[in-house]
Coordinates of C-alpha atoms in Angstrom, one line a residue:
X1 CA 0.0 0.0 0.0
X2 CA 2.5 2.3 0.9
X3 CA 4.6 1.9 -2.3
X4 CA 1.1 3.2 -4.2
X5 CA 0.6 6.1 -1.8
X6 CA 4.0 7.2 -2.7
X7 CA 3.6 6.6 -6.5
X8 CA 6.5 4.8 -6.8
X9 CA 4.8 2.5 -8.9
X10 CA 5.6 4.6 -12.3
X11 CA 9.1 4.6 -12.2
X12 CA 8.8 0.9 -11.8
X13 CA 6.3 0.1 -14.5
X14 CA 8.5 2.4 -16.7
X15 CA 12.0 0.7 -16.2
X16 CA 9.8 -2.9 -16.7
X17 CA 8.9 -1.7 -19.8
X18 CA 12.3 -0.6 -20.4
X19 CA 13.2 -4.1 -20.0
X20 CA 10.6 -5.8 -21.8
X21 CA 11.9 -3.9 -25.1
X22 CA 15.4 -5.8 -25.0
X23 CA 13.4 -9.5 -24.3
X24 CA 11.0 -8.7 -26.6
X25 CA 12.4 -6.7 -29.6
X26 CA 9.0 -7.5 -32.0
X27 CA 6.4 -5.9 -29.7
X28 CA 8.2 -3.0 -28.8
X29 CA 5.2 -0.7 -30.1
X30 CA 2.8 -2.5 -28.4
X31 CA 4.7 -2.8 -24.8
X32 CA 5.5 0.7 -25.3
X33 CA 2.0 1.8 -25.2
X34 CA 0.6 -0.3 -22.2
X35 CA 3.6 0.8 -20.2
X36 CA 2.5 4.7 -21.1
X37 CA -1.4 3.4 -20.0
X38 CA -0.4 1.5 -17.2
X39 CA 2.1 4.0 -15.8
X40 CA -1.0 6.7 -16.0
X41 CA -3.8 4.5 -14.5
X42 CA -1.5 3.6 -11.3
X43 CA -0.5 7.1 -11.1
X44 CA -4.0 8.3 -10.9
X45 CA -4.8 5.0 -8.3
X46 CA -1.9 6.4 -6.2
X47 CA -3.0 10.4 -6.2
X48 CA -6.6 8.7 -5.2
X49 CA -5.6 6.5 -2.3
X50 CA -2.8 9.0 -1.3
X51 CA -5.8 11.7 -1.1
X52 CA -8.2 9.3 0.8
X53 CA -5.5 8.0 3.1
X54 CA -4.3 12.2 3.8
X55 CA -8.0 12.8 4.7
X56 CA -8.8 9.4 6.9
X57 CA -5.5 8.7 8.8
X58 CA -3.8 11.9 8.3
X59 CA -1.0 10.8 6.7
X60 CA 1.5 12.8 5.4
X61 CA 1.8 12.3 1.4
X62 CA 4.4 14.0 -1.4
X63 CA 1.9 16.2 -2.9
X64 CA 4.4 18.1 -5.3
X65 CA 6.2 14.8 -6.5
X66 CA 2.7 13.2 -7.0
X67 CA 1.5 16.6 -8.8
X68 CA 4.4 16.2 -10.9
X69 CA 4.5 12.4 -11.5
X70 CA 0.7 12.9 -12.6
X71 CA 1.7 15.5 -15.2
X72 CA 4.7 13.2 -16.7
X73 CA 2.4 10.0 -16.9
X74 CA 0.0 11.5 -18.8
X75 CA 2.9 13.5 -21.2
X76 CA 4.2 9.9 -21.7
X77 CA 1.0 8.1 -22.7
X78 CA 0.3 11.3 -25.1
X79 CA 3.9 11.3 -26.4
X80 CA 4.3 7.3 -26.8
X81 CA 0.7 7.2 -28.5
X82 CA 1.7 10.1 -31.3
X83 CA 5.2 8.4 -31.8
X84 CA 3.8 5.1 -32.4
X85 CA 2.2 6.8 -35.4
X86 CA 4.7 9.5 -36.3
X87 CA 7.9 7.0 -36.6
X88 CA 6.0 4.1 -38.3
X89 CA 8.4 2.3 -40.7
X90 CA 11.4 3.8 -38.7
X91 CA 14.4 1.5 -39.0
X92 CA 15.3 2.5 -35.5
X93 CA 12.2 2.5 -33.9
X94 CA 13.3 -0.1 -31.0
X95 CA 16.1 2.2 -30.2
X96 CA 13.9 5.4 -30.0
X97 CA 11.6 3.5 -27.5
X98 CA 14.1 2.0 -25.2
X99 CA 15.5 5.9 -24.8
X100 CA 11.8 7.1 -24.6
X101 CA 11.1 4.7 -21.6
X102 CA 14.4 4.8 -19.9
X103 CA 14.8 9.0 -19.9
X104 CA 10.8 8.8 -18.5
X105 CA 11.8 6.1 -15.8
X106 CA 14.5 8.8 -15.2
X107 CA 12.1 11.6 -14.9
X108 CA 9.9 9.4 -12.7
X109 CA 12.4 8.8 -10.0
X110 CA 13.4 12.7 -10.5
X111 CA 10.3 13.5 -9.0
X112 CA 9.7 11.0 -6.6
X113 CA 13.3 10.8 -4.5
X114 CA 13.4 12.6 -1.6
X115 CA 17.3 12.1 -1.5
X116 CA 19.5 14.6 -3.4
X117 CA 22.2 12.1 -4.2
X118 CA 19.5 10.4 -5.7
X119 CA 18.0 13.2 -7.6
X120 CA 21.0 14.1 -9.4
X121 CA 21.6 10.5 -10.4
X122 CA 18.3 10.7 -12.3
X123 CA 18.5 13.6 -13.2
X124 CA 21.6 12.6 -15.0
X125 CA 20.5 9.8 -16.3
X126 CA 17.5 12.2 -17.9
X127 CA 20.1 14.1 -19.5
X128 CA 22.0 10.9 -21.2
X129 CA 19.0 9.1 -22.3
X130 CA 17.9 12.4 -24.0
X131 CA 20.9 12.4 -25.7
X132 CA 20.4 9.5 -27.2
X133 CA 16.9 11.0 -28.3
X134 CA 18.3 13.9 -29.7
X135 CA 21.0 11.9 -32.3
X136 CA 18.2 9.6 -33.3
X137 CA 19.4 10.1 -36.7
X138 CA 22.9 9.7 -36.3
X139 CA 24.1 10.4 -40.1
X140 CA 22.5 13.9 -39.6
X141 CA 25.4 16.0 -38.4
X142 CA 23.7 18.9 -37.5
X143 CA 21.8 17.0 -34.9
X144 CA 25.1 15.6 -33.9
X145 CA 26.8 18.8 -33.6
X146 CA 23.7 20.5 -31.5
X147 CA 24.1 17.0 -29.1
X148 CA 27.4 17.7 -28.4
X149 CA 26.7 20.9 -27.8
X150 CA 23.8 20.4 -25.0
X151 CA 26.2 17.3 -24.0
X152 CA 28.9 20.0 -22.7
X153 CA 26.2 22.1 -21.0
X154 CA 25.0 19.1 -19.1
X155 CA 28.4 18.2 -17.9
X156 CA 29.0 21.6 -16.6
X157 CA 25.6 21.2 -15.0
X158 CA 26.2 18.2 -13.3
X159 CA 29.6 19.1 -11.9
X160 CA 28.1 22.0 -10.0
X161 CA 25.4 19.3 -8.9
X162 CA 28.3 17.3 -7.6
X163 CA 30.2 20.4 -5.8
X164 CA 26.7 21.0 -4.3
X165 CA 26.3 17.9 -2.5
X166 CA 29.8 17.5 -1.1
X167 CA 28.6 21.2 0.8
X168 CA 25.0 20.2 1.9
X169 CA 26.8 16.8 3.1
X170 CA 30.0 18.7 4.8
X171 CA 27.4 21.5 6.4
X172 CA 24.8 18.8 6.9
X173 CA 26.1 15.1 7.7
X174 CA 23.3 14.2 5.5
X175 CA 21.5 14.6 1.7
X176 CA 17.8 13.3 2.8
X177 CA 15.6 16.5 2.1
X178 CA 13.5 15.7 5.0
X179 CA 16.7 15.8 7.2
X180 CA 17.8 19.4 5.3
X181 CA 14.4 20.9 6.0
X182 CA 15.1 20.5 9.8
X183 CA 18.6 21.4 9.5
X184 CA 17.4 24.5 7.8
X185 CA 14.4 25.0 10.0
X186 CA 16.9 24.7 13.5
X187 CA 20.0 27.0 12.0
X188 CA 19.7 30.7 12.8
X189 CA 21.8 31.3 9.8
X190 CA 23.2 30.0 6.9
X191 CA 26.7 28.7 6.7
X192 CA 28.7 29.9 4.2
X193 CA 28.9 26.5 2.4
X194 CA 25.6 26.4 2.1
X195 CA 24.9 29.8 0.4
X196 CA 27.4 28.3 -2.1
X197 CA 25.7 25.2 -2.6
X198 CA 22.7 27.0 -3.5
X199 CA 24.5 29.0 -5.7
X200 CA 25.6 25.9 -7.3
X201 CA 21.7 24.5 -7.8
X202 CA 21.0 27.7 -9.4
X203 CA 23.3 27.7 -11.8
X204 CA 22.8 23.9 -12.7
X205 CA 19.2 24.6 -13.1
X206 CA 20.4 27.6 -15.6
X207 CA 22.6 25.5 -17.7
X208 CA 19.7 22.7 -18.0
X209 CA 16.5 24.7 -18.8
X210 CA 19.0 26.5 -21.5
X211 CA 19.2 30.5 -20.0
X212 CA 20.7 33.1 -22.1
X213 CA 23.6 32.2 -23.3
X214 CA 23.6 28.8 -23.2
X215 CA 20.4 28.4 -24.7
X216 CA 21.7 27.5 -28.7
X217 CA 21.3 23.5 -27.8
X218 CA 17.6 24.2 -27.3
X219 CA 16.6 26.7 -29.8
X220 CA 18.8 23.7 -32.9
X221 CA 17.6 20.7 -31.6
X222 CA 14.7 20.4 -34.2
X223 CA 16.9 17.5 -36.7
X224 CA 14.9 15.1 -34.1
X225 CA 12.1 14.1 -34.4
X226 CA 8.9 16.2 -33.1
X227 CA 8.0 13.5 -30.0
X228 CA 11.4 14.0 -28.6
X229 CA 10.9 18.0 -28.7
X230 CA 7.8 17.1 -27.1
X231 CA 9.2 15.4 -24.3
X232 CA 12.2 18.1 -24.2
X233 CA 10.1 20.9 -24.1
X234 CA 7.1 19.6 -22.2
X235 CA 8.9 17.6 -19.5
X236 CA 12.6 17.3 -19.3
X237 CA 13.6 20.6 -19.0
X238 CA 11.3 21.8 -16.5
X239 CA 12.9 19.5 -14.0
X240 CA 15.5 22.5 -13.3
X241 CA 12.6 24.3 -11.5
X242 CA 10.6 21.1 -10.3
X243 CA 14.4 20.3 -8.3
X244 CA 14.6 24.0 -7.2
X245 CA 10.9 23.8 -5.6
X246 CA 12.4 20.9 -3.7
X247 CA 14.9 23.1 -2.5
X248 CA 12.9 25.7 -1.4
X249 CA 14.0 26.1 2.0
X250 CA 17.9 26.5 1.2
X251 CA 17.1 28.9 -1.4
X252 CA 14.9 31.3 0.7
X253 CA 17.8 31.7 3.3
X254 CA 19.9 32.4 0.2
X255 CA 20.0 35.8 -1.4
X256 CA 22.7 35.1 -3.9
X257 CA 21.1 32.3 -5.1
X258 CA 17.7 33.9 -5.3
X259 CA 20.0 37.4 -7.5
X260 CA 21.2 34.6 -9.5
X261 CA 18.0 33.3 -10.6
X262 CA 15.9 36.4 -11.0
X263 CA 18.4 38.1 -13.4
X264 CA 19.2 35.4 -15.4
X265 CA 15.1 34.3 -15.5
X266 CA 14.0 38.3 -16.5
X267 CA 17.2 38.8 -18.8
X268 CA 16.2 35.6 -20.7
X269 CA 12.1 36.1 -20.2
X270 CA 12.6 39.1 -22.2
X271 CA 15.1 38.8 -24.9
X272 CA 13.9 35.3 -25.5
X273 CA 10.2 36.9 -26.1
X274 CA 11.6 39.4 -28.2
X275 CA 13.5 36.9 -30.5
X276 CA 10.5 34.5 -31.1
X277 CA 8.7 37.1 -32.3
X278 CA 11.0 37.4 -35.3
X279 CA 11.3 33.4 -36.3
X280 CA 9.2 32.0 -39.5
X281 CA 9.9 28.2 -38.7
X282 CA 6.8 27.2 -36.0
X283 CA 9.4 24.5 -34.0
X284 CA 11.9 27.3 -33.8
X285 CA 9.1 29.7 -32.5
X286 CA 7.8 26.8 -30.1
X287 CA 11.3 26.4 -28.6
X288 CA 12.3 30.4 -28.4
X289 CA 9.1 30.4 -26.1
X290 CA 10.0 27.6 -24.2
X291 CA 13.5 29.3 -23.0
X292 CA 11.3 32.5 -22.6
X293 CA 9.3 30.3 -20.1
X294 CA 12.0 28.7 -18.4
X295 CA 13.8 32.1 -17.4
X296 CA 10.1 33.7 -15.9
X297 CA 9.7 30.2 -14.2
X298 CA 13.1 30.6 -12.6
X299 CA 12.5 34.4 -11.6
X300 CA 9.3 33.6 -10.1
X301 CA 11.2 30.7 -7.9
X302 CA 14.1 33.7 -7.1
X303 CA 11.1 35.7 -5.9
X304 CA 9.9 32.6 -3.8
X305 CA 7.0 32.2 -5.9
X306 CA 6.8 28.8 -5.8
X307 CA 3.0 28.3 -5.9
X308 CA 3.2 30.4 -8.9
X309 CA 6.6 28.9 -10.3
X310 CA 4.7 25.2 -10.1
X311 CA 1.4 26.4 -11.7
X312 CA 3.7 27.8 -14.2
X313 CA 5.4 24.4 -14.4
X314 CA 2.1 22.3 -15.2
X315 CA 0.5 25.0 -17.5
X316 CA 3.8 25.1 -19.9
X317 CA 4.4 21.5 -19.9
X318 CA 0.4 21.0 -21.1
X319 CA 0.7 23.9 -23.6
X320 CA 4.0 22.8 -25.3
X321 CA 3.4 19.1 -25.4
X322 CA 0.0 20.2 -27.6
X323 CA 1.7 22.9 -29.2
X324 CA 4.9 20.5 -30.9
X325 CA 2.5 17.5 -31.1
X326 CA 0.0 19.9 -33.4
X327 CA 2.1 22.1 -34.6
X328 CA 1.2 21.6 -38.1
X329 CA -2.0 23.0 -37.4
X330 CA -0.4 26.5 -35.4
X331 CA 1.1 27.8 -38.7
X332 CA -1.2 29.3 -39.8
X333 CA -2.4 31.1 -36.5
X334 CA 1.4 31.8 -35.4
X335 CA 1.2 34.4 -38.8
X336 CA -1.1 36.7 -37.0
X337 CA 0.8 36.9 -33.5
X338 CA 3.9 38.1 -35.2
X339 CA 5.1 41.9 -33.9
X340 CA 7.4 42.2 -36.6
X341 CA 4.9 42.2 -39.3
X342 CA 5.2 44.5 -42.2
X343 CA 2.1 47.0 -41.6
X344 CA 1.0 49.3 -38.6
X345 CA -1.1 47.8 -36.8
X346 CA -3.9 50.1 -35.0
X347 CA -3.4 50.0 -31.4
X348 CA -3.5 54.3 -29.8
X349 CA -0.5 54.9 -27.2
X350 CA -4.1 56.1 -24.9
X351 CA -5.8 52.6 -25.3
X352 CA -2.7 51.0 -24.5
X353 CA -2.2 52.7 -21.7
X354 CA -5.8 52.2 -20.1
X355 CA -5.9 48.8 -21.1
X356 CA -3.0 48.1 -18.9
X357 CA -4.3 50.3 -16.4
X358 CA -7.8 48.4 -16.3
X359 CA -6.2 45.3 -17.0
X360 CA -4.7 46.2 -13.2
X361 CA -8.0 47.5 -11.8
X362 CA -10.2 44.2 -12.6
X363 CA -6.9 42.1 -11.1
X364 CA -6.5 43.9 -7.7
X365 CA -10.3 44.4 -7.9
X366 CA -10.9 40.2 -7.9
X367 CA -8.2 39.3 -5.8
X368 CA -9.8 41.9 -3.1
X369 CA -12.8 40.2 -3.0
X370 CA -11.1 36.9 -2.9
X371 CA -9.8 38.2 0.2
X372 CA -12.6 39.0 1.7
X373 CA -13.5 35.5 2.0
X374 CA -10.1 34.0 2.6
X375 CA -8.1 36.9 4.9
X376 CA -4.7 34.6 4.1
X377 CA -4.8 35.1 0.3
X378 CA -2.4 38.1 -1.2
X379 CA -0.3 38.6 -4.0
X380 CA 2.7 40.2 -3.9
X381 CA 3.3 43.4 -6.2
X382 CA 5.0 41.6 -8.7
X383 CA 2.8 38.8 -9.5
X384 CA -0.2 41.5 -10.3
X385 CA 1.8 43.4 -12.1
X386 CA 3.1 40.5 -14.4
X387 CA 0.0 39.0 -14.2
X388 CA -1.8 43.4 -15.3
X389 CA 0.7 43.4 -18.1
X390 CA 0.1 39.8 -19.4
X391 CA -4.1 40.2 -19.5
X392 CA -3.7 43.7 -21.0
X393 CA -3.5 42.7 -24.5
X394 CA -7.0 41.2 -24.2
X395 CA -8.4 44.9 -23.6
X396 CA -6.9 46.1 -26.8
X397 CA -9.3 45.1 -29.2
X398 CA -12.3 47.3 -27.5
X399 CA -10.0 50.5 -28.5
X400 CA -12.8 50.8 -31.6
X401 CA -15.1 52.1 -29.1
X402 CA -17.2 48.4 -29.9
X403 CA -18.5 47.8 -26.6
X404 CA -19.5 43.7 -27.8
X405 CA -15.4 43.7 -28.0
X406 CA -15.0 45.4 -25.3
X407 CA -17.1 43.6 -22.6
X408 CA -15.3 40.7 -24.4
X409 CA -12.3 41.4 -23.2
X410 CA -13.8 42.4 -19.7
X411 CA -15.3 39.2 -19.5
X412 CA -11.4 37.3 -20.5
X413 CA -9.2 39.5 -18.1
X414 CA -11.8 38.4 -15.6
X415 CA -12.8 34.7 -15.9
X416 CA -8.9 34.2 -16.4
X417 CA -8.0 36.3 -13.2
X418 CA -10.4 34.0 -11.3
X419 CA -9.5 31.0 -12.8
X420 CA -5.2 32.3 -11.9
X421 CA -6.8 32.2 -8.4
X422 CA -8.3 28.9 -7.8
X423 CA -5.1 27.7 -9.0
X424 CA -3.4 30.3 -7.1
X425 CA -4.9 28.4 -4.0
X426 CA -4.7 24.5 -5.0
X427 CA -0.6 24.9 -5.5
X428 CA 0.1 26.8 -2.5
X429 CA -1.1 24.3 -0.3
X430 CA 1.5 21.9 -2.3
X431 CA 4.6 23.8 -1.9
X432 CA 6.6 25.8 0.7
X433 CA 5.3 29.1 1.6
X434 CA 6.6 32.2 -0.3
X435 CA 9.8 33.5 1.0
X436 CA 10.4 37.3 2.3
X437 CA 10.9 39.3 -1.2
X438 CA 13.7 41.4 -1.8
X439 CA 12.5 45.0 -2.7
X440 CA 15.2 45.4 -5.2
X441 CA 14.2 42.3 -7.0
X442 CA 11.0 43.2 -6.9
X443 CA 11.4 46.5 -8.3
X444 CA 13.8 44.9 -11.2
X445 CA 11.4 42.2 -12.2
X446 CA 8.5 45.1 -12.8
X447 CA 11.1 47.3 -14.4
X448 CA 11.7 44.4 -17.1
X449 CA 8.3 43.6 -17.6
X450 CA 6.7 46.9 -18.0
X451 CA 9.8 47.4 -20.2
X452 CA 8.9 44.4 -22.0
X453 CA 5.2 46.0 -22.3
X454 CA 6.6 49.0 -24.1
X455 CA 8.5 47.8 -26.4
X456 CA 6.3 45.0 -28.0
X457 CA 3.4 47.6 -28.1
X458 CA 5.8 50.2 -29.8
X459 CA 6.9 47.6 -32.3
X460 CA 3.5 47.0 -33.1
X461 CA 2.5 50.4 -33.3
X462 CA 5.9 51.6 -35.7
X463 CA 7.2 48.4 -36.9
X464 CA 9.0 50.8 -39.7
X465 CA 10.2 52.9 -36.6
X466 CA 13.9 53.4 -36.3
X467 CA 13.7 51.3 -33.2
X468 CA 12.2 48.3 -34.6
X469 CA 14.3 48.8 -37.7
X470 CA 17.8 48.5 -35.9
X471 CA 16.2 45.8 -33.1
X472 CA 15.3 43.7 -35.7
X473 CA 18.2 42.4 -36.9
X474 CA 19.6 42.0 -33.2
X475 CA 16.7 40.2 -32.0
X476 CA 16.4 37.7 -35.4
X477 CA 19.9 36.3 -34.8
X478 CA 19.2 35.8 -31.1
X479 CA 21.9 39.0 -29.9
X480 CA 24.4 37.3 -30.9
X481 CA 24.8 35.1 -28.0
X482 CA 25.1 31.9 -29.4
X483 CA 27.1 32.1 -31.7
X484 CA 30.1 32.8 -28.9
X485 CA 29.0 30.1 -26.8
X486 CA 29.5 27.7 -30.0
X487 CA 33.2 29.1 -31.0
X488 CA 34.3 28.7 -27.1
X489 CA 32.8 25.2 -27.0
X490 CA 34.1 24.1 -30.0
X491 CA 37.4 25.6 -29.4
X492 CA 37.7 23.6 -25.7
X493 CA 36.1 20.4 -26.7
X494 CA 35.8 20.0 -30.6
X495 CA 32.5 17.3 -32.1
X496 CA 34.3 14.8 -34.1
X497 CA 32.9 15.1 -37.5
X498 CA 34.0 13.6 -40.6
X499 CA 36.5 15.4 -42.9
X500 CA 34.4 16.3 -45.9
X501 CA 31.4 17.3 -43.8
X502 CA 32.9 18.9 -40.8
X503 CA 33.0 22.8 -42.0
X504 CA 29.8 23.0 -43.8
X505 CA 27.8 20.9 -41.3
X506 CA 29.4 23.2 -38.5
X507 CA 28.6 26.5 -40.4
X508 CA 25.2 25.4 -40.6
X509 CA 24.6 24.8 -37.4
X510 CA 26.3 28.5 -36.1
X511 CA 23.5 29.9 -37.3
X512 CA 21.7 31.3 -34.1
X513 CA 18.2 31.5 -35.7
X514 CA 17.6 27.6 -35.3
X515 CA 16.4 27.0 -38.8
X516 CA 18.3 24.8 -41.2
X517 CA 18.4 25.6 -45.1

């Protein structure tokens, strides 16, 4: 009973399954798929009796890893479904699924362990079998070029993750979480090991959720196929914030830690935003948004967000895992989002204006009356700001004076503020409380944001405006950054490449845009 409260059943179905592919090679399709079902229906039996035996006996139950493990279960029985169909008549099918099952056993034990030696072992593991993923077409030497490349980043990762635990363990005597918490909970300050440690974990979770400027291995992974960017985008790199929600504690008691992840998640929320605006390929687009996402998931955990950080978590995986899995069918909608388009568009500097201004008003309007039935709820200044600026766009199509389209939009800032809320609620009863927030983060975050604001309603406004003219160019071959990155990397630890293909395969893959030609 105890092993299905704790949902330890998924990473074991999954590494069975894992199994089963080697002593079965001909039904590796069909054990593929009931692993994915199975995995999902005793994930779901374990959130049930874990919630039934919480509310009888009081018993205390991982409700984040559960949350999680949930989420991943259901992203594998999607993503294992669709690749059943999508690499039909694939010579290397077996090979794909084996990878597949071991990374998501990976990922299961991730999320489960409450032992940090334990976590970084899978979270390894994640990173090798995705590798394996991500040259699925080993004869394409772009994809092996951009695998070496993430292959690097990884290492680096993991040697901070190994730096890490020799601290906690030195400061500590001891790598359990639940042991940490009390260490944490007992100390009346924080040793100086231990502010390094965290330091460490924040810039591990950097390097693997692919921050500015490390982020080319993301944006050029697309030479695999679309279930594995599915799984990459959808799952496997969120695990930098899932770890850091574990590790909640350490990192409110940490302030370098927390200035480390704040302006490396707003520096990245926002250039990233403003260079997937400017890409024509929709798997490019998909994955400049997902290293957008990643950097305002990682400032909202620096702020101590983590209710909001972990609703954030949940909401991206869904969205991306639909997005790559469909994105045949986004094309043609992805034309009309795009800021840099080649006409004015009609927006007034006025209705802008007001619309983030009511946009505000409705927010801290709801959330008022929210806590006039539940004294305990607030929101700190920078979630309604960010969470103002992000509605506002919904009020900008009343500005014709329609009031059907305006009432519209009333109605969308509204229901969505409400629905923010509920969510709001059911997380932060799954994750630490919110740490104390720095004022100077705070006021940085809503400097970048309103910032942010500006400048994509400007571009939309003048996009023949000497501004949007000279950003352009900047923005559509990513700053720059990447291409740096590449030339050290390559310079320190050179991919092996054959002879005649080497230079042109290499110059091909420098290009910081993602897209292939």
């Amino acid at each position: 009973m105890q092993i299905l409260i704790s949902g330890w059943l998924l990473p074991i179905i999954y590494l069975i399954g894992w199994l089963l592919v080697y002593a079965l090679p001909g039904h590796h399709w069909s054990i593929a798929r009931q692993t994915a079902l199975i995995g999902l229906l005793a994930t779901v039996a374990s959130v049930v009796a874990a919630t039934a035996g919480s509310l009888i006996a009081g018993a205390g139950i991982d409700r984040l890893g559960l949350v999680a493990a949930l989420l991943v279960s259901l992203l594998g029985w999607v993503i294992v479904n669709f690749s059943s169909r999508y690499l039909a008549g694939d010579r290397l099918q077996s090979r794909f699924i084996s990878a597949m099952l071991f990374t998501l056993t990976s990922v299961g034990v991730l999320l489960l362990s409450r032992h940090l030696l334990v976590i970084v072992l899978a979270w390894t593991g994640t990173s090798i079998g995705l590798h394996v993923l991500l040259t699925h077409y080993p004869e394409r030497k772009a994809a092996q070029i951009v695998a070496h490349k993430k292959f690097l980043v990884s290492r680096c990762a993991e040697l901070c993750l190994a730096v890490a635990l020799l601290l906690i363990y030195a400061a500590c005597g001891t790598l359990q979480l639940d042991d940490l918490s009390f260490y944490l909970l007992n100390a009346e300050t924080l040793p100086v090991s231990l502010h390094l440690a965290a330091v460490l974990f924040a810039l591990a979770a950097i390097l693997k959720t692919a921050q500015l400027p490390l982020h080319g291995w993301l944006i050029q992974v697309m030479e695999a196929p679309t279930p594995v960017s599915a799984l990459l985008h959808a799952g496997v790199v969120n695990m930098g914030g899932f770890v850091l929600i574990r590790l909640a504690e350490l990192l409110c008691m940490a302030p370098a830690a927390q200035i480390v992840l704040v302006v490396a998640g707003s520096t990245t929320a926002v250039l990233a935003s403003l260079v997937m605006l400017t890409r024509i390929s929709i798997k490019v687009r998909l994955a400049w948004s997902t290293c957008a996402q990643m950097g305002f998931m990682l400032l909202e955990i620096g702020l101590g967000l983590y209710e909001l950080a972990l609703l954030h978590l949940v909401a991206h995986s869904l969205y991306k895992a639909h997005a790559f899995l469909s994105a045949g069918d986004t094309v043609e909608a992805a034309r009309h989002r795009d800021l840099f388009a080649g006409r004015a568009n009609g927006e007034s500097l006025w209705w802008t204006l007001l619309g983030a201004l009511a946009s505000g008003l409705l927010v801290s309007v709801s959330v008022w009356v929210w806590h006039g039935f539940l004294p305990g709820l607030s929101l700190p200044a920078a979630t309604l700001v960010i969470l103002s600026l992000g509605l506002a766009p919904l009020l900008w199509f009343g500005q014709g004076h329609q009031p059907a389209l305006l009432l519209r939009g009333i109605a969308l800032v509204l229901g969505l503020t409400q629905l923010y809320l509920i969510w709001h609620l059911v997380f932060a009863s799954i994750v630490p409380p919110a740490g104390t927030l720095s004022g100077g983060l705070t006021a940085w975050v809503i400097l970048c944001f309103t910032s942010l604001y500006g400048l994509q309603f400007w571009i939309r406004r003048y996009p023949r405006s000497q501004l949007a003219t000279r950003l352009y160019p900047w923005a559509y071959n990513g700053f720059y950054l990447d291409e740096t990155f590449t030339r050290i990397t390559f310079r320190v630890w050179p991919a092996r490449l054959s002879p005649t293909q080497a230079q042109t395969r290499v110059n091909r893959t420098l290009t910081p845009n993602g897209e292939t030609v």
